[in-house]
Amino acid sequence: MVYKSTMENNNNDNMDKFSKVSRHAQAVVAHLERFHQDDPETTNSHSESKRFEVGEIPELETPTVEVYAPKFQELVGRTPLVDLTCILGPPETVPDNVKLVAKLEFLNPGLSAKDRLAWSILQSAVADGELHFGMTVITELDLNFGDNDTTSAVAMVCAMLGCKCEIVVPPESSSETKKKIQALESHGAVIVQPGTEATSGETKQNKLCDFAKGLAAAKPDQYFYFDRYEKAVNANAYYDTLGPEIWKQTKGMVTHFVSSGYTGGTISGVGRFFKEASKGQIQLDLAVANNHNDNDSIIGKSVSELSMDIPTQT
């Protein structure tokens, strides 16, 4: 009897709930009917709508607004600044007119400022007729540069431009170099390994460079050599983009510019722009890694065109 009584009570409660839901549903239906009467197009589309089966993909209407996605070249550069004034010390110890900002170049598609260099040189070569469809861009792996951003950027830009890319690497590679090679191959680059006799004797890096240049010189209709050490072209990539961006983002209030250096292209190009824009009022500082070795002369030649004293810190 207790069980029956409980069931009867539950049934009564469920009926009350059902009645409430039913009345609410009827009110919703009445509202929709009034809405559709006011909008004939909605009424027609509603009446003609079909029930989709499980797993069936409904057809999409043609969008009235075109879907926008930026092109690759639109993603190179235009990186933001971040305020790092907090690392200078407690706020009360930092003058109000002092602000330290950093340019987030790792937000380029290839994660470094070298994307600017690769894109600038290759698109200029296309515009000048030096590089055309069917040709192969060739350059050497940079053994002295830890993460080898430039070579990676070249391979990536070639993939975006639809150009073939070949990278000359030493015949014997360390585990670190093999990782670099795998990354380059992921961009579609073809790895070229000359024999040991071609890379013995002088500095291995110079030998790789000479081998790549030799292939391009022997077959000029087939190869375009990417020369990252050509200081004028290298510096122009940053003079045309990075310098103006920083100047605009800081509203011309930048007083000091600090840059790391390898070939000297960044400090040379940005420095030249700042020299012109500020009439020589901006101080430039170059930071060089301890293992810079024989490339110091490259930087010295590259920044000499500034006719300015640039402190170098190791």
PDB file of C-alpha atoms in Angstrom:
ATOM      1  CA  MET A   1       0.000   0.000   0.000  1.00  0.00           C
ATOM      2  CA  VAL A   2       2.831   2.412   0.805  1.00  0.00           C
ATOM      3  CA  TYR A   3       4.480   1.659  -2.528  1.00  0.00           C
ATOM      4  CA  LYS A   4       1.199   2.204  -4.441  1.00  0.00           C
ATOM      5  CA  SER A   5       0.558   5.442  -2.642  1.00  0.00           C
ATOM      6  CA  THR A   6       4.044   6.712  -3.509  1.00  0.00           C
ATOM      7  CA  MET A   7       3.588   5.859  -7.165  1.00  0.00           C
ATOM      8  CA  GLU A   8       0.271   7.631  -7.288  1.00  0.00           C
ATOM      9  CA  ASN A   9       1.785  10.744  -5.750  1.00  0.00           C
ATOM     10  CA  ASN A  10       4.670  10.683  -8.249  1.00  0.00           C
ATOM     11  CA  ASN A  11       2.270  10.301 -11.153  1.00  0.00           C
ATOM     12  CA  ASN A  12       0.267  13.280  -9.965  1.00  0.00           C
ATOM     13  CA  ASP A  13       3.451  15.379  -9.656  1.00  0.00           C
ATOM     14  CA  ASN A  14       4.592  14.348 -13.127  1.00  0.00           C
ATOM     15  CA  MET A  15       1.222  15.248 -14.605  1.00  0.00           C
ATOM     16  CA  ASP A  16       1.403  18.695 -13.038  1.00  0.00           C
ATOM     17  CA  LYS A  17       4.921  19.213 -14.445  1.00  0.00           C
ATOM     18  CA  PHE A  18       3.832  17.953 -17.869  1.00  0.00           C
ATOM     19  CA  SER A  19       0.899  20.329 -17.872  1.00  0.00           C
ATOM     20  CA  LYS A  20       3.147  23.267 -17.073  1.00  0.00           C
ATOM     21  CA  VAL A  21       5.612  22.304 -19.812  1.00  0.00           C
ATOM     22  CA  SER A  22       2.778  21.768 -22.268  1.00  0.00           C
ATOM     23  CA  ARG A  23       1.272  25.162 -21.555  1.00  0.00           C
ATOM     24  CA  HIS A  24       4.729  26.771 -21.958  1.00  0.00           C
ATOM     25  CA  ALA A  25       5.289  24.967 -25.260  1.00  0.00           C
ATOM     26  CA  GLN A  26       1.912  26.079 -26.552  1.00  0.00           C
ATOM     27  CA  ALA A  27       2.774  29.677 -25.678  1.00  0.00           C
ATOM     28  CA  VAL A  28       6.106  29.406 -27.537  1.00  0.00           C
ATOM     29  CA  VAL A  29       4.384  27.958 -30.616  1.00  0.00           C
ATOM     30  CA  ALA A  30       1.797  30.754 -30.578  1.00  0.00           C
ATOM     31  CA  HIS A  31       4.589  33.344 -30.370  1.00  0.00           C
ATOM     32  CA  LEU A  32       6.462  31.763 -33.293  1.00  0.00           C
ATOM     33  CA  GLU A  33       3.307  31.679 -35.381  1.00  0.00           C
ATOM     34  CA  ARG A  34       2.752  35.386 -34.835  1.00  0.00           C
ATOM     35  CA  PHE A  35       6.443  36.013 -35.662  1.00  0.00           C
ATOM     36  CA  HIS A  36       6.244  34.045 -38.914  1.00  0.00           C
ATOM     37  CA  GLN A  37       3.019  35.778 -39.941  1.00  0.00           C
ATOM     38  CA  ASP A  38       4.896  39.073 -39.748  1.00  0.00           C
ATOM     39  CA  ASP A  39       7.782  37.671 -41.834  1.00  0.00           C
ATOM     40  CA  PRO A  40       6.601  35.573 -44.819  1.00  0.00           C
ATOM     41  CA  GLU A  41      10.155  34.624 -45.811  1.00  0.00           C
ATOM     42  CA  THR A  42      10.748  33.131 -42.401  1.00  0.00           C
ATOM     43  CA  THR A  43       7.451  31.232 -42.625  1.00  0.00           C
ATOM     44  CA  ASN A  44       8.382  29.739 -45.988  1.00  0.00           C
ATOM     45  CA  SER A  45      11.888  28.735 -44.964  1.00  0.00           C
ATOM     46  CA  HIS A  46      10.516  27.223 -41.762  1.00  0.00           C
ATOM     47  CA  SER A  47       7.809  25.207 -43.519  1.00  0.00           C
ATOM     48  CA  GLU A  48      10.207  23.974 -46.177  1.00  0.00           C
ATOM     49  CA  SER A  49      12.952  23.018 -43.755  1.00  0.00           C
ATOM     50  CA  LYS A  50      13.928  19.357 -43.705  1.00  0.00           C
ATOM     51  CA  ARG A  51      15.028  17.029 -40.961  1.00  0.00           C
ATOM     52  CA  PHE A  52      18.660  15.957 -41.394  1.00  0.00           C
ATOM     53  CA  GLU A  53      19.608  12.357 -40.867  1.00  0.00           C
ATOM     54  CA  VAL A  54      22.401  11.382 -38.484  1.00  0.00           C
ATOM     55  CA  GLY A  55      25.765  11.973 -40.165  1.00  0.00           C
ATOM     56  CA  GLU A  56      24.301  14.063 -42.972  1.00  0.00           C
ATOM     57  CA  ILE A  57      26.106  17.353 -43.699  1.00  0.00           C
ATOM     58  CA  PRO A  58      23.662  20.190 -44.398  1.00  0.00           C
ATOM     59  CA  GLU A  59      24.293  22.403 -47.399  1.00  0.00           C
ATOM     60  CA  LEU A  60      25.501  25.890 -46.500  1.00  0.00           C
ATOM     61  CA  GLU A  61      24.031  28.992 -48.028  1.00  0.00           C
ATOM     62  CA  THR A  62      26.381  31.146 -50.071  1.00  0.00           C
ATOM     63  CA  PRO A  63      27.833  33.668 -47.582  1.00  0.00           C
ATOM     64  CA  THR A  64      27.028  37.282 -48.292  1.00  0.00           C
ATOM     65  CA  VAL A  65      30.331  38.416 -46.737  1.00  0.00           C
ATOM     66  CA  GLU A  66      33.597  37.089 -48.145  1.00  0.00           C
ATOM     67  CA  VAL A  67      35.721  35.209 -45.616  1.00  0.00           C
ATOM     68  CA  TYR A  68      39.010  37.076 -45.096  1.00  0.00           C
ATOM     69  CA  ALA A  69      42.332  35.440 -44.333  1.00  0.00           C
ATOM     70  CA  PRO A  70      45.606  37.377 -44.552  1.00  0.00           C
ATOM     71  CA  LYS A  71      48.203  36.432 -47.129  1.00  0.00           C
ATOM     72  CA  PHE A  72      51.613  35.260 -45.992  1.00  0.00           C
ATOM     73  CA  GLN A  73      53.370  38.525 -46.772  1.00  0.00           C
ATOM     74  CA  GLU A  74      50.826  40.392 -44.648  1.00  0.00           C
ATOM     75  CA  LEU A  75      51.988  38.419 -41.605  1.00  0.00           C
ATOM     76  CA  VAL A  76      55.668  39.325 -42.009  1.00  0.00           C
ATOM     77  CA  GLY A  77      56.455  42.330 -39.842  1.00  0.00           C
ATOM     78  CA  ARG A  78      53.961  44.651 -38.161  1.00  0.00           C
ATOM     79  CA  THR A  79      54.866  42.986 -34.867  1.00  0.00           C
ATOM     80  CA  PRO A  80      53.707  44.651 -31.627  1.00  0.00           C
ATOM     81  CA  LEU A  81      55.698  46.267 -28.832  1.00  0.00           C
ATOM     82  CA  VAL A  82      55.550  45.101 -25.231  1.00  0.00           C
ATOM     83  CA  ASP A  83      56.256  47.314 -22.207  1.00  0.00           C
ATOM     84  CA  LEU A  84      59.141  45.909 -20.122  1.00  0.00           C
ATOM     85  CA  THR A  85      59.719  48.940 -17.926  1.00  0.00           C
ATOM     86  CA  CYS A  86      58.961  46.797 -14.894  1.00  0.00           C
ATOM     87  CA  ILE A  87      62.324  44.994 -15.202  1.00  0.00           C
ATOM     88  CA  LEU A  88      64.206  48.260 -14.617  1.00  0.00           C
ATOM     89  CA  GLY A  89      63.329  48.199 -10.945  1.00  0.00           C
ATOM     90  CA  PRO A  90      60.589  49.261  -8.511  1.00  0.00           C
ATOM     91  CA  PRO A  91      58.230  51.835 -10.075  1.00  0.00           C
ATOM     92  CA  GLU A  92      59.265  54.525  -7.603  1.00  0.00           C
ATOM     93  CA  THR A  93      62.897  54.238  -8.757  1.00  0.00           C
ATOM     94  CA  VAL A  94      62.168  54.613 -12.491  1.00  0.00           C
ATOM     95  CA  PRO A  95      61.656  58.164 -13.800  1.00  0.00           C
ATOM     96  CA  ASP A  96      58.246  58.829 -15.294  1.00  0.00           C
ATOM     97  CA  ASN A  97      59.729  59.741 -18.663  1.00  0.00           C
ATOM     98  CA  VAL A  98      61.623  56.431 -19.009  1.00  0.00           C
ATOM     99  CA  LYS A  99      60.051  53.460 -20.750  1.00  0.00           C
ATOM    100  CA  LEU A 100      61.633  50.233 -21.951  1.00  0.00           C
ATOM    101  CA  VAL A 101      59.842  48.416 -24.779  1.00  0.00           C
ATOM    102  CA  ALA A 102      60.687  45.339 -26.836  1.00  0.00           C
ATOM    103  CA  LYS A 103      59.705  44.462 -30.384  1.00  0.00           C
ATOM    104  CA  LEU A 104      58.127  40.983 -30.485  1.00  0.00           C
ATOM    105  CA  GLU A 105      59.786  39.660 -33.616  1.00  0.00           C
ATOM    106  CA  PHE A 106      59.035  36.067 -32.633  1.00  0.00           C
ATOM    107  CA  LEU A 107      55.459  36.765 -33.770  1.00  0.00           C
ATOM    108  CA  ASN A 108      56.596  36.640 -37.389  1.00  0.00           C
ATOM    109  CA  PRO A 109      55.447  33.462 -39.207  1.00  0.00           C
ATOM    110  CA  GLY A 110      58.912  31.908 -38.911  1.00  0.00           C
ATOM    111  CA  LEU A 111      59.340  33.106 -35.306  1.00  0.00           C
ATOM    112  CA  SER A 112      62.123  35.602 -35.988  1.00  0.00           C
ATOM    113  CA  ALA A 113      63.058  38.883 -37.654  1.00  0.00           C
ATOM    114  CA  LYS A 114      64.836  36.889 -40.383  1.00  0.00           C
ATOM    115  CA  ASP A 115      61.468  36.483 -42.103  1.00  0.00           C
ATOM    116  CA  ARG A 116      61.825  40.141 -43.083  1.00  0.00           C
ATOM    117  CA  LEU A 117      65.188  39.446 -44.718  1.00  0.00           C
ATOM    118  CA  ALA A 118      64.069  36.327 -46.578  1.00  0.00           C
ATOM    119  CA  TRP A 119      60.869  37.918 -47.856  1.00  0.00           C
ATOM    120  CA  SER A 120      62.600  41.164 -48.859  1.00  0.00           C
ATOM    121  CA  ILE A 121      65.396  39.512 -50.854  1.00  0.00           C
ATOM    122  CA  LEU A 122      63.233  36.897 -52.577  1.00  0.00           C
ATOM    123  CA  GLN A 123      60.323  39.133 -53.507  1.00  0.00           C
ATOM    124  CA  SER A 124      62.794  41.733 -54.819  1.00  0.00           C
ATOM    125  CA  ALA A 125      64.459  39.016 -56.893  1.00  0.00           C
ATOM    126  CA  VAL A 126      61.077  38.073 -58.354  1.00  0.00           C
ATOM    127  CA  ALA A 127      60.252  41.715 -59.118  1.00  0.00           C
ATOM    128  CA  ASP A 128      63.647  42.254 -60.779  1.00  0.00           C
ATOM    129  CA  GLY A 129      63.342  39.124 -62.900  1.00  0.00           C
ATOM    130  CA  GLU A 130      66.284  37.381 -61.213  1.00  0.00           C
ATOM    131  CA  LEU A 131      64.013  34.684 -59.793  1.00  0.00           C
ATOM    132  CA  HIS A 132      61.173  33.218 -61.805  1.00  0.00           C
ATOM    133  CA  PHE A 133      58.940  30.171 -61.798  1.00  0.00           C
ATOM    134  CA  GLY A 134      60.837  26.916 -62.167  1.00  0.00           C
ATOM    135  CA  MET A 135      64.091  28.208 -60.672  1.00  0.00           C
ATOM    136  CA  THR A 136      65.612  26.912 -57.434  1.00  0.00           C
ATOM    137  CA  VAL A 137      66.727  29.086 -54.541  1.00  0.00           C
ATOM    138  CA  ILE A 138      69.954  27.773 -53.067  1.00  0.00           C
ATOM    139  CA  THR A 139      71.823  28.778 -49.919  1.00  0.00           C
ATOM    140  CA  GLU A 140      73.982  27.175 -47.259  1.00  0.00           C
ATOM    141  CA  LEU A 141      73.210  26.063 -43.738  1.00  0.00           C
ATOM    142  CA  ASP A 142      74.654  28.539 -41.257  1.00  0.00           C
ATOM    143  CA  LEU A 143      76.737  26.485 -38.850  1.00  0.00           C
ATOM    144  CA  ASN A 144      77.671  29.428 -36.632  1.00  0.00           C
ATOM    145  CA  PHE A 145      74.164  30.577 -35.825  1.00  0.00           C
ATOM    146  CA  GLY A 146      72.481  28.581 -33.055  1.00  0.00           C
ATOM    147  CA  ASP A 147      68.899  28.373 -34.297  1.00  0.00           C
ATOM    148  CA  ASN A 148      69.658  29.130 -37.949  1.00  0.00           C
ATOM    149  CA  ASP A 149      66.695  31.451 -38.360  1.00  0.00           C
ATOM    150  CA  THR A 150      67.759  32.813 -41.751  1.00  0.00           C
ATOM    151  CA  THR A 151      68.022  29.454 -43.510  1.00  0.00           C
ATOM    152  CA  SER A 152      64.698  28.381 -42.029  1.00  0.00           C
ATOM    153  CA  ALA A 153      63.082  31.639 -43.160  1.00  0.00           C
ATOM    154  CA  VAL A 154      64.404  31.142 -46.703  1.00  0.00           C
ATOM    155  CA  ALA A 155      62.929  27.633 -46.873  1.00  0.00           C
ATOM    156  CA  MET A 156      59.591  28.852 -45.517  1.00  0.00           C
ATOM    157  CA  VAL A 157      59.314  31.829 -47.904  1.00  0.00           C
ATOM    158  CA  CYS A 158      60.230  29.603 -50.849  1.00  0.00           C
ATOM    159  CA  ALA A 159      57.370  27.299 -49.895  1.00  0.00           C
ATOM    160  CA  MET A 160      54.994  30.253 -49.775  1.00  0.00           C
ATOM    161  CA  LEU A 161      56.202  31.579 -53.144  1.00  0.00           C
ATOM    162  CA  GLY A 162      56.051  28.171 -54.771  1.00  0.00           C
ATOM    163  CA  CYS A 163      59.817  28.095 -55.388  1.00  0.00           C
ATOM    164  CA  LYS A 164      62.050  25.072 -55.027  1.00  0.00           C
ATOM    165  CA  CYS A 165      64.699  25.395 -52.338  1.00  0.00           C
ATOM    166  CA  GLU A 166      68.015  23.623 -51.810  1.00  0.00           C
ATOM    167  CA  ILE A 167      70.146  23.909 -48.674  1.00  0.00           C
ATOM    168  CA  VAL A 168      73.822  22.920 -48.731  1.00  0.00           C
ATOM    169  CA  VAL A 169      74.845  21.158 -45.507  1.00  0.00           C
ATOM    170  CA  PRO A 170      78.100  19.491 -44.396  1.00  0.00           C
ATOM    171  CA  PRO A 171      78.530  15.789 -45.223  1.00  0.00           C
ATOM    172  CA  GLU A 172      78.889  14.967 -41.541  1.00  0.00           C
ATOM    173  CA  SER A 173      76.322  16.509 -39.229  1.00  0.00           C
ATOM    174  CA  SER A 174      76.014  16.683 -35.467  1.00  0.00           C
ATOM    175  CA  SER A 175      72.768  15.756 -33.712  1.00  0.00           C
ATOM    176  CA  GLU A 176      71.941  19.476 -33.444  1.00  0.00           C
ATOM    177  CA  THR A 177      72.538  20.020 -37.162  1.00  0.00           C
ATOM    178  CA  LYS A 178      70.370  17.006 -38.000  1.00  0.00           C
ATOM    179  CA  LYS A 179      67.484  18.619 -36.106  1.00  0.00           C
ATOM    180  CA  LYS A 180      67.943  21.774 -38.182  1.00  0.00           C
ATOM    181  CA  ILE A 181      67.919  19.697 -41.351  1.00  0.00           C
ATOM    182  CA  GLN A 182      64.675  17.994 -40.341  1.00  0.00           C
ATOM    183  CA  ALA A 183      63.073  21.386 -39.742  1.00  0.00           C
ATOM    184  CA  LEU A 184      64.213  22.590 -43.177  1.00  0.00           C
ATOM    185  CA  GLU A 185      62.851  19.469 -44.845  1.00  0.00           C
ATOM    186  CA  SER A 186      59.483  20.116 -43.197  1.00  0.00           C
ATOM    187  CA  HIS A 187      59.323  23.313 -45.297  1.00  0.00           C
ATOM    188  CA  GLY A 188      59.980  21.288 -48.431  1.00  0.00           C
ATOM    189  CA  ALA A 189      63.673  22.136 -48.775  1.00  0.00           C
ATOM    190  CA  VAL A 190      65.962  19.650 -50.538  1.00  0.00           C
ATOM    191  CA  ILE A 191      69.180  18.919 -48.655  1.00  0.00           C
ATOM    192  CA  VAL A 192      72.425  18.894 -50.656  1.00  0.00           C
ATOM    193  CA  GLN A 193      75.480  17.257 -49.098  1.00  0.00           C
ATOM    194  CA  PRO A 194      78.739  17.754 -50.995  1.00  0.00           C
ATOM    195  CA  GLY A 195      81.579  15.290 -50.582  1.00  0.00           C
ATOM    196  CA  THR A 196      84.117  15.689 -47.790  1.00  0.00           C
ATOM    197  CA  GLU A 197      86.713  16.915 -50.283  1.00  0.00           C
ATOM    198  CA  ALA A 198      84.488  19.890 -51.111  1.00  0.00           C
ATOM    199  CA  THR A 199      84.304  21.058 -47.500  1.00  0.00           C
ATOM    200  CA  SER A 200      87.822  20.313 -46.237  1.00  0.00           C
ATOM    201  CA  GLY A 201      90.696  22.713 -45.825  1.00  0.00           C
ATOM    202  CA  GLU A 202      89.354  26.185 -45.140  1.00  0.00           C
ATOM    203  CA  THR A 203      86.615  27.074 -42.692  1.00  0.00           C
ATOM    204  CA  LYS A 204      83.742  24.664 -43.220  1.00  0.00           C
ATOM    205  CA  GLN A 205      81.213  27.515 -43.335  1.00  0.00           C
ATOM    206  CA  ASN A 206      83.101  29.269 -46.109  1.00  0.00           C
ATOM    207  CA  LYS A 207      83.338  26.014 -48.060  1.00  0.00           C
ATOM    208  CA  LEU A 208      79.568  25.490 -47.878  1.00  0.00           C
ATOM    209  CA  CYS A 209      79.049  29.056 -49.061  1.00  0.00           C
ATOM    210  CA  ASP A 210      81.477  28.594 -51.978  1.00  0.00           C
ATOM    211  CA  PHE A 211      79.823  25.314 -52.981  1.00  0.00           C
ATOM    212  CA  ALA A 212      76.346  26.903 -53.092  1.00  0.00           C
ATOM    213  CA  LYS A 213      77.640  29.912 -55.009  1.00  0.00           C
ATOM    214  CA  GLY A 214      79.436  27.596 -57.443  1.00  0.00           C
ATOM    215  CA  LEU A 215      76.251  25.704 -58.280  1.00  0.00           C
ATOM    216  CA  ALA A 216      74.364  28.957 -58.855  1.00  0.00           C
ATOM    217  CA  ALA A 217      77.144  30.378 -61.026  1.00  0.00           C
ATOM    218  CA  ALA A 218      77.377  27.201 -63.112  1.00  0.00           C
ATOM    219  CA  LYS A 219      73.638  27.128 -63.788  1.00  0.00           C
ATOM    220  CA  PRO A 220      72.369  30.742 -63.565  1.00  0.00           C
ATOM    221  CA  ASP A 221      69.137  29.874 -65.388  1.00  0.00           C
ATOM    222  CA  GLN A 222      68.367  27.184 -62.844  1.00  0.00           C
ATOM    223  CA  TYR A 223      69.595  28.601 -59.525  1.00  0.00           C
ATOM    224  CA  PHE A 224      69.230  31.834 -57.565  1.00  0.00           C
ATOM    225  CA  TYR A 225      71.773  32.165 -54.768  1.00  0.00           C
ATOM    226  CA  PHE A 226      70.414  33.695 -51.562  1.00  0.00           C
ATOM    227  CA  ASP A 227      73.272  35.867 -50.280  1.00  0.00           C
ATOM    228  CA  ARG A 228      72.616  36.858 -46.680  1.00  0.00           C
ATOM    229  CA  TYR A 229      76.053  38.453 -46.423  1.00  0.00           C
ATOM    230  CA  GLU A 230      75.410  41.104 -49.051  1.00  0.00           C
ATOM    231  CA  LYS A 231      75.275  43.996 -46.605  1.00  0.00           C
ATOM    232  CA  ALA A 232      73.305  46.450 -48.745  1.00  0.00           C
ATOM    233  CA  VAL A 233      70.449  44.041 -49.459  1.00  0.00           C
ATOM    234  CA  ASN A 234      70.518  42.697 -45.915  1.00  0.00           C
ATOM    235  CA  ALA A 235      70.316  46.132 -44.309  1.00  0.00           C
ATOM    236  CA  ASN A 236      67.619  47.392 -46.680  1.00  0.00           C
ATOM    237  CA  ALA A 237      65.219  44.706 -45.449  1.00  0.00           C
ATOM    238  CA  TYR A 238      65.264  46.320 -41.998  1.00  0.00           C
ATOM    239  CA  TYR A 239      65.603  49.896 -43.214  1.00  0.00           C
ATOM    240  CA  ASP A 240      62.367  49.523 -45.164  1.00  0.00           C
ATOM    241  CA  THR A 241      60.302  47.760 -42.488  1.00  0.00           C
ATOM    242  CA  LEU A 242      61.634  47.390 -38.951  1.00  0.00           C
ATOM    243  CA  GLY A 243      62.959  50.933 -38.575  1.00  0.00           C
ATOM    244  CA  PRO A 244      59.763  52.697 -39.736  1.00  0.00           C
ATOM    245  CA  GLU A 245      57.601  50.360 -37.638  1.00  0.00           C
ATOM    246  CA  ILE A 246      59.471  51.147 -34.409  1.00  0.00           C
ATOM    247  CA  TRP A 247      59.523  54.859 -35.217  1.00  0.00           C
ATOM    248  CA  LYS A 248      55.757  54.895 -35.782  1.00  0.00           C
ATOM    249  CA  GLN A 249      54.919  52.718 -32.762  1.00  0.00           C
ATOM    250  CA  THR A 250      56.995  54.918 -30.422  1.00  0.00           C
ATOM    251  CA  LYS A 251      55.686  58.083 -32.098  1.00  0.00           C
ATOM    252  CA  GLY A 252      59.262  59.100 -32.797  1.00  0.00           C
ATOM    253  CA  MET A 253      60.133  59.196 -29.089  1.00  0.00           C
ATOM    254  CA  VAL A 254      62.720  56.390 -29.164  1.00  0.00           C
ATOM    255  CA  THR A 255      66.113  57.521 -27.815  1.00  0.00           C
ATOM    256  CA  HIS A 256      68.092  54.245 -27.655  1.00  0.00           C
ATOM    257  CA  PHE A 257      68.038  51.137 -29.841  1.00  0.00           C
ATOM    258  CA  VAL A 258      69.671  47.860 -28.751  1.00  0.00           C
ATOM    259  CA  SER A 259      69.991  44.951 -31.146  1.00  0.00           C
ATOM    260  CA  SER A 260      71.787  41.637 -31.252  1.00  0.00           C
ATOM    261  CA  GLY A 261      74.106  41.169 -34.184  1.00  0.00           C
ATOM    262  CA  TYR A 262      75.375  38.489 -36.525  1.00  0.00           C
ATOM    263  CA  THR A 263      75.722  39.801 -40.064  1.00  0.00           C
ATOM    264  CA  GLY A 264      74.966  43.336 -38.892  1.00  0.00           C
ATOM    265  CA  GLY A 265      71.940  43.770 -41.140  1.00  0.00           C
ATOM    266  CA  THR A 266      69.447  44.645 -38.409  1.00  0.00           C
ATOM    267  CA  ILE A 267      71.515  47.274 -36.590  1.00  0.00           C
ATOM    268  CA  SER A 268      72.734  48.683 -39.905  1.00  0.00           C
ATOM    269  CA  GLY A 269      69.319  49.024 -41.541  1.00  0.00           C
ATOM    270  CA  VAL A 270      67.411  50.214 -38.481  1.00  0.00           C
ATOM    271  CA  GLY A 271      70.302  52.430 -37.453  1.00  0.00           C
ATOM    272  CA  ARG A 272      70.438  54.127 -40.849  1.00  0.00           C
ATOM    273  CA  PHE A 273      66.714  54.836 -40.714  1.00  0.00           C
ATOM    274  CA  PHE A 274      66.945  56.231 -37.173  1.00  0.00           C
ATOM    275  CA  LYS A 275      69.923  58.343 -38.134  1.00  0.00           C
ATOM    276  CA  GLU A 276      67.896  59.958 -40.896  1.00  0.00           C
ATOM    277  CA  ALA A 277      64.648  60.248 -38.931  1.00  0.00           C
ATOM    278  CA  SER A 278      66.184  61.651 -35.731  1.00  0.00           C
ATOM    279  CA  LYS A 279      69.076  63.526 -37.362  1.00  0.00           C
ATOM    280  CA  GLY A 280      71.559  61.393 -35.451  1.00  0.00           C
ATOM    281  CA  GLN A 281      69.994  61.804 -32.006  1.00  0.00           C
ATOM    282  CA  ILE A 282      69.326  58.098 -31.302  1.00  0.00           C
ATOM    283  CA  GLN A 283      72.018  56.009 -29.595  1.00  0.00           C
ATOM    284  CA  LEU A 284      72.598  52.549 -31.093  1.00  0.00           C
ATOM    285  CA  ASP A 285      73.985  49.608 -29.114  1.00  0.00           C
ATOM    286  CA  LEU A 286      75.067  46.304 -30.609  1.00  0.00           C
ATOM    287  CA  ALA A 287      75.069  43.100 -28.534  1.00  0.00           C
ATOM    288  CA  VAL A 288      77.344  40.337 -29.865  1.00  0.00           C
ATOM    289  CA  ALA A 289      77.569  36.762 -28.595  1.00  0.00           C
ATOM    290  CA  ASN A 290      80.841  35.531 -27.090  1.00  0.00           C
ATOM    291  CA  ASN A 291      81.279  32.937 -29.862  1.00  0.00           C
ATOM    292  CA  HIS A 292      80.995  35.424 -32.677  1.00  0.00           C
ATOM    293  CA  ASN A 293      84.489  34.510 -33.931  1.00  0.00           C
ATOM    294  CA  ASP A 294      85.402  35.524 -37.478  1.00  0.00           C
ATOM    295  CA  ASN A 295      82.165  37.354 -38.259  1.00  0.00           C
ATOM    296  CA  ASP A 296      83.184  40.450 -36.265  1.00  0.00           C
ATOM    297  CA  SER A 297      84.654  41.890 -39.451  1.00  0.00           C
ATOM    298  CA  ILE A 298      81.317  41.491 -41.222  1.00  0.00           C
ATOM    299  CA  ILE A 299      79.562  43.579 -38.590  1.00  0.00           C
ATOM    300  CA  GLY A 300      82.327  46.168 -38.628  1.00  0.00           C
ATOM    301  CA  LYS A 301      81.952  46.653 -42.384  1.00  0.00           C
ATOM    302  CA  SER A 302      78.181  46.642 -42.237  1.00  0.00           C
ATOM    303  CA  VAL A 303      77.752  49.302 -39.580  1.00  0.00           C
ATOM    304  CA  SER A 304      80.550  51.529 -40.876  1.00  0.00           C
ATOM    305  CA  GLU A 305      78.121  53.069 -43.367  1.00  0.00           C
ATOM    306  CA  LEU A 306      76.313  54.692 -40.443  1.00  0.00           C
ATOM    307  CA  SER A 307      79.232  56.997 -39.691  1.00  0.00           C
ATOM    308  CA  MET A 308      78.295  56.643 -36.023  1.00  0.00           C
ATOM    309  CA  ASP A 309      79.948  55.164 -32.968  1.00  0.00           C
ATOM    310  CA  ILE A 310      78.059  52.012 -32.019  1.00  0.00           C
ATOM    311  CA  PRO A 311      79.106  50.511 -28.684  1.00  0.00           C
ATOM    312  CA  THR A 312      79.520  46.739 -28.941  1.00  0.00           C
ATOM    313  CA  GLN A 313      78.829  44.638 -25.860  1.00  0.00           C
ATOM    314  CA  THR A 314      79.591  40.932 -25.531  1.00  0.00           C
TER     315      THR A 314
END
